[in-house]
Short mmCIF file of N, CA, C and O in Angstrom, two decimals:
data_model
loop_
_atom_site.label_atom_id
_atom_site.label_comp_id
_atom_site.label_asym_id
_atom_site.label_seq_id
_atom_site.Cartn_x
_atom_site.Cartn_y
_atom_site.Cartn_z
N MET C 415 162.29 -7.65 93.10
CA MET C 415 163.67 -7.64 93.52
C MET C 415 164.40 -8.88 92.98
O MET C 415 165.55 -8.78 92.60
N ILE C 416 163.72 -10.00 92.99
CA ILE C 416 164.34 -11.23 92.48
C ILE C 416 164.60 -11.09 90.98
O ILE C 416 165.65 -11.50 90.49
N LEU C 417 163.66 -10.48 90.26
CA LEU C 417 163.85 -10.27 88.83
C LEU C 417 165.07 -9.39 88.57
O LEU C 417 165.84 -9.64 87.64
N GLY C 418 165.28 -8.39 89.40
CA GLY C 418 166.45 -7.53 89.26
C GLY C 418 167.75 -8.27 89.51
O GLY C 418 168.76 -7.99 88.90
N ARG C 419 167.73 -9.25 90.41
CA ARG C 419 168.92 -10.06 90.68
C ARG C 419 169.20 -11.04 89.55
O ARG C 419 170.35 -11.37 89.30
N LEU C 420 168.15 -11.51 88.87
CA LEU C 420 168.35 -12.45 87.78
C LEU C 420 169.01 -11.80 86.57
O LEU C 420 169.68 -12.46 85.80
N VAL C 421 168.78 -10.51 86.40
CA VAL C 421 169.39 -9.78 85.29
C VAL C 421 170.72 -9.23 85.80
O VAL C 421 170.90 -8.04 86.00
N PHE C 422 171.69 -10.12 86.02
CA PHE C 422 172.93 -9.77 86.67
C PHE C 422 173.84 -8.89 85.82
O PHE C 422 174.75 -8.26 86.34
N PHE C 423 173.62 -8.84 84.52
CA PHE C 423 174.49 -8.05 83.67
C PHE C 423 174.10 -6.58 83.65
O PHE C 423 174.81 -5.76 83.08
N ILE C 424 172.99 -6.21 84.29
CA ILE C 424 172.59 -4.81 84.42
C ILE C 424 172.89 -4.40 85.86
O ILE C 424 172.33 -4.96 86.79
N PRO C 425 173.79 -3.45 86.08
CA PRO C 425 174.18 -3.08 87.45
C PRO C 425 172.99 -2.61 88.28
O PRO C 425 172.29 -1.68 87.92
N GLY C 426 172.77 -3.26 89.39
CA GLY C 426 171.70 -2.88 90.29
C GLY C 426 170.31 -3.14 89.75
O GLY C 426 169.34 -2.72 90.35
N GLY C 427 170.20 -3.83 88.64
CA GLY C 427 168.89 -4.08 88.05
C GLY C 427 168.20 -2.81 87.59
O GLY C 427 166.97 -2.71 87.62
N ILE C 428 168.97 -1.83 87.17
CA ILE C 428 168.43 -0.53 86.79
C ILE C 428 167.42 -0.71 85.66
O ILE C 428 167.71 -1.32 84.64
N GLY C 429 166.26 -0.19 85.86
CA GLY C 429 165.19 -0.27 84.87
C GLY C 429 164.31 -1.48 85.06
O GLY C 429 163.09 -1.39 84.94
N VAL C 430 164.90 -2.62 85.37
CA VAL C 430 164.12 -3.85 85.55
C VAL C 430 163.31 -3.77 86.83
O VAL C 430 162.11 -4.04 86.84
N ILE C 431 163.95 -3.36 87.91
CA ILE C 431 163.26 -3.27 89.20
C ILE C 431 162.21 -2.16 89.15
O ILE C 431 161.09 -2.35 89.61
N GLU C 432 162.55 -1.03 88.58
CA GLU C 432 161.60 0.07 88.51
C GLU C 432 160.37 -0.32 87.70
O GLU C 432 159.24 -0.06 88.10
N GLY C 433 160.60 -0.95 86.56
CA GLY C 433 159.48 -1.37 85.72
C GLY C 433 158.60 -2.41 86.37
O GLY C 433 157.37 -2.32 86.32
N SER C 434 159.23 -3.39 87.01
CA SER C 434 158.43 -4.44 87.64
C SER C 434 157.67 -3.93 88.86
O SER C 434 156.52 -4.30 89.09
N MET C 435 158.29 -3.05 89.65
CA MET C 435 157.59 -2.50 90.81
C MET C 435 156.44 -1.59 90.38
O MET C 435 155.36 -1.61 90.99
N THR C 436 156.65 -0.79 89.34
CA THR C 436 155.58 0.08 88.84
C THR C 436 154.42 -0.76 88.32
O THR C 436 153.25 -0.46 88.61
N THR C 437 154.72 -1.82 87.60
CA THR C 437 153.68 -2.71 87.09
C THR C 437 152.93 -3.38 88.24
O THR C 437 151.69 -3.49 88.21
N LEU C 438 153.65 -3.81 89.26
CA LEU C 438 153.02 -4.44 90.41
C LEU C 438 152.08 -3.48 91.12
O LEU C 438 150.93 -3.83 91.41
N TYR C 439 152.54 -2.26 91.40
CA TYR C 439 151.70 -1.29 92.09
C TYR C 439 150.48 -0.91 91.25
O TYR C 439 149.38 -0.76 91.77
N THR C 440 150.67 -0.76 89.95
CA THR C 440 149.55 -0.42 89.07
C THR C 440 148.52 -1.55 89.04
O THR C 440 147.31 -1.31 89.06
N SER C 441 148.99 -2.80 89.03
CA SER C 441 148.06 -3.93 89.03
C SER C 441 147.31 -4.06 90.36
O SER C 441 146.24 -4.64 90.41
N LEU C 442 147.88 -3.49 91.42
CA LEU C 442 147.20 -3.49 92.72
C LEU C 442 146.24 -2.32 92.89
O LEU C 442 145.64 -2.17 93.94
N GLY C 443 146.13 -1.48 91.87
CA GLY C 443 145.16 -0.40 91.90
C GLY C 443 145.72 0.98 92.19
O GLY C 443 144.97 1.94 92.27
N VAL C 444 147.03 1.09 92.35
CA VAL C 444 147.65 2.40 92.58
C VAL C 444 147.71 3.12 91.23
O VAL C 444 148.10 2.52 90.23
N PRO C 445 147.30 4.40 91.18
CA PRO C 445 147.38 5.13 89.90
C PRO C 445 148.82 5.16 89.37
O PRO C 445 149.78 5.23 90.15
N TYR C 446 148.95 5.09 88.06
CA TYR C 446 150.27 5.00 87.41
C TYR C 446 151.21 6.13 87.82
O TYR C 446 152.35 5.85 88.20
N PRO C 447 150.78 7.42 87.77
CA PRO C 447 151.72 8.49 88.15
C PRO C 447 152.20 8.37 89.60
O PRO C 447 153.36 8.62 89.90
N VAL C 448 151.31 7.96 90.49
CA VAL C 448 151.69 7.80 91.89
C VAL C 448 152.69 6.66 92.05
O VAL C 448 153.68 6.78 92.78
N SER C 449 152.45 5.56 91.35
CA SER C 449 153.36 4.43 91.47
C SER C 449 154.75 4.76 90.93
O SER C 449 155.76 4.32 91.49
N VAL C 450 154.82 5.54 89.87
CA VAL C 450 156.12 5.93 89.31
C VAL C 450 156.88 6.79 90.32
O VAL C 450 158.08 6.58 90.56
N VAL C 451 156.20 7.75 90.93
CA VAL C 451 156.86 8.62 91.91
C VAL C 451 157.31 7.82 93.12
O VAL C 451 158.43 8.00 93.62
N VAL C 452 156.48 6.90 93.59
CA VAL C 452 156.84 6.08 94.75
C VAL C 452 158.04 5.20 94.44
O VAL C 452 158.98 5.12 95.24
N VAL C 453 158.03 4.55 93.30
CA VAL C 453 159.13 3.65 92.94
C VAL C 453 160.43 4.42 92.75
O VAL C 453 161.48 4.00 93.24
N LEU C 454 160.40 5.54 92.06
CA LEU C 454 161.62 6.31 91.85
C LEU C 454 162.14 6.90 93.16
O LEU C 454 163.36 6.97 93.38
N SER C 455 161.25 7.31 94.05
CA SER C 455 161.67 7.80 95.36
C SER C 455 162.31 6.68 96.17
O SER C 455 163.35 6.88 96.82
N TYR C 456 161.70 5.51 96.14
CA TYR C 456 162.26 4.35 96.84
C TYR C 456 163.66 4.02 96.33
O TYR C 456 164.59 3.80 97.11
N ARG C 457 163.82 3.98 95.01
CA ARG C 457 165.13 3.64 94.44
C ARG C 457 166.17 4.70 94.75
O ARG C 457 167.34 4.39 94.97
N ALA C 458 165.75 5.97 94.76
CA ALA C 458 166.70 7.04 95.09
C ALA C 458 167.18 6.89 96.53
O ALA C 458 168.37 7.02 96.81
N LEU C 459 166.27 6.60 97.45
CA LEU C 459 166.63 6.49 98.86
C LEU C 459 167.37 5.20 99.18
O LEU C 459 168.22 5.17 100.06
N SER C 460 167.05 4.12 98.49
CA SER C 460 167.64 2.83 98.85
C SER C 460 168.86 2.46 98.00
O SER C 460 169.64 1.61 98.42
N PHE C 461 169.04 3.06 96.84
CA PHE C 461 170.14 2.65 95.96
C PHE C 461 171.06 3.82 95.62
O PHE C 461 172.28 3.73 95.81
N TRP C 462 170.53 4.92 95.10
CA TRP C 462 171.38 5.98 94.59
C TRP C 462 172.03 6.82 95.68
O TRP C 462 173.23 7.10 95.60
N PHE C 463 171.29 7.24 96.71
CA PHE C 463 171.89 8.05 97.76
C PHE C 463 172.99 7.29 98.51
O PHE C 463 174.08 7.84 98.73
N PRO C 464 172.77 6.04 98.94
CA PRO C 464 173.86 5.31 99.59
C PRO C 464 175.08 5.12 98.69
O PRO C 464 176.22 5.15 99.15
N THR C 465 174.84 4.91 97.40
CA THR C 465 175.95 4.75 96.46
C THR C 465 176.77 6.03 96.37
O THR C 465 178.01 6.01 96.43
N LEU C 466 176.10 7.17 96.23
CA LEU C 466 176.80 8.45 96.15
C LEU C 466 177.53 8.77 97.45
O LEU C 466 178.68 9.24 97.43
N ILE C 467 176.89 8.51 98.58
CA ILE C 467 177.53 8.75 99.87
C ILE C 467 178.76 7.85 100.01
O ILE C 467 179.80 8.28 100.51
N GLY C 468 178.67 6.62 99.56
CA GLY C 468 179.80 5.70 99.62
C GLY C 468 180.98 6.17 98.79
O GLY C 468 182.13 6.10 99.23
N PHE C 469 180.71 6.68 97.60
CA PHE C 469 181.80 7.19 96.77
C PHE C 469 182.44 8.42 97.41
O PHE C 469 183.67 8.59 97.38
N LEU C 470 181.63 9.29 97.99
CA LEU C 470 182.20 10.46 98.66
C LEU C 470 183.04 10.06 99.87
O LEU C 470 184.12 10.59 100.09
N LEU C 471 182.55 9.10 100.65
CA LEU C 471 183.31 8.62 101.79
C LEU C 471 184.59 7.92 101.35
O LEU C 471 185.61 7.99 102.04
N LEU C 472 184.55 7.24 100.23
CA LEU C 472 185.74 6.60 99.70
C LEU C 472 186.83 7.63 99.41
O LEU C 472 188.00 7.42 99.73
N LEU C 473 186.43 8.76 98.85
CA LEU C 473 187.41 9.81 98.55
C LEU C 473 187.96 10.45 99.82
O LEU C 473 189.14 10.77 99.90
N VAL C 474 187.10 10.61 100.82
CA VAL C 474 187.52 11.28 102.05
C VAL C 474 188.34 10.36 102.94
O VAL C 474 189.35 10.78 103.53
N LEU C 475 187.95 9.09 103.05
CA LEU C 475 188.56 8.20 104.02
C LEU C 475 189.67 7.31 103.49
O LEU C 475 190.29 6.59 104.26
N ARG C 476 189.93 7.34 102.20
CA ARG C 476 190.98 6.47 101.68
C ARG C 476 192.34 6.94 102.18
O ARG C 476 192.57 8.13 102.39
N PRO C 477 193.24 6.00 102.37
CA PRO C 477 194.58 6.38 102.85
C PRO C 477 195.34 7.16 101.78
O PRO C 477 195.08 7.03 100.58
N ALA C 478 196.26 7.97 102.25
CA ALA C 478 197.07 8.76 101.32
C ALA C 478 197.88 7.82 100.44
O ALA C 478 198.28 6.74 100.85
N SER C 479 198.13 8.22 99.21
CA SER C 479 198.89 7.37 98.31
C SER C 479 200.34 7.27 98.78
O SER C 479 200.89 8.19 99.37
N GLY C 480 200.92 6.15 98.53
CA GLY C 480 202.29 5.91 98.97
C GLY C 480 202.31 5.15 100.29
O GLY C 480 201.29 4.96 100.94
N ASN C 481 203.47 4.73 100.67
CA ASN C 481 203.62 3.95 101.89
C ASN C 481 204.06 4.88 103.02
O ASN C 481 205.13 5.44 102.99
N GLY C 482 203.21 5.04 104.02
CA GLY C 482 203.53 5.93 105.13
C GLY C 482 204.45 5.29 106.16
O GLY C 482 204.96 5.95 107.02
N ASN C 483 204.69 3.99 106.07
CA ASN C 483 205.51 3.28 107.04
C ASN C 483 206.89 2.97 106.47
O ASN C 483 207.35 1.84 106.52
N ARG C 484 207.55 3.94 105.96
CA ARG C 484 208.88 3.69 105.40
C ARG C 484 209.91 3.63 106.53
O ARG C 484 209.98 4.49 107.38
N SER C 485 210.66 2.59 106.49
CA SER C 485 211.72 2.46 107.50
C SER C 485 212.96 3.19 107.01
O SER C 485 213.29 3.17 105.83
N GLN C 486 213.62 3.83 107.94
CA GLN C 486 214.83 4.56 107.59
C GLN C 486 216.03 3.67 107.85
O GLN C 486 216.18 3.10 108.90
N SER C 487 216.85 3.54 106.85
CA SER C 487 218.06 2.73 107.03
C SER C 487 219.21 3.64 107.42
O SER C 487 219.40 4.69 106.85
N ALA C 488 219.96 3.19 108.39
CA ALA C 488 221.06 4.02 108.87
C ALA C 488 222.39 3.39 108.54
O ALA C 488 222.60 2.28 108.36
#
């Protein structure tokens, strides 16, 4: 995770975090295919789904365009 933060020019550390986590799990004895599935599942649940939900909520909850508090001059 720290390595992903150091590469600040890549949004969310895409690729860096996945590669380093897969390498870490493989070095700890987890089979490579299992570690890839675990890491990609983790990133989907912790990064991509919240991001997509946030964008959808942004579209639904944003205020209507224009100023709704227009004062009427008499």
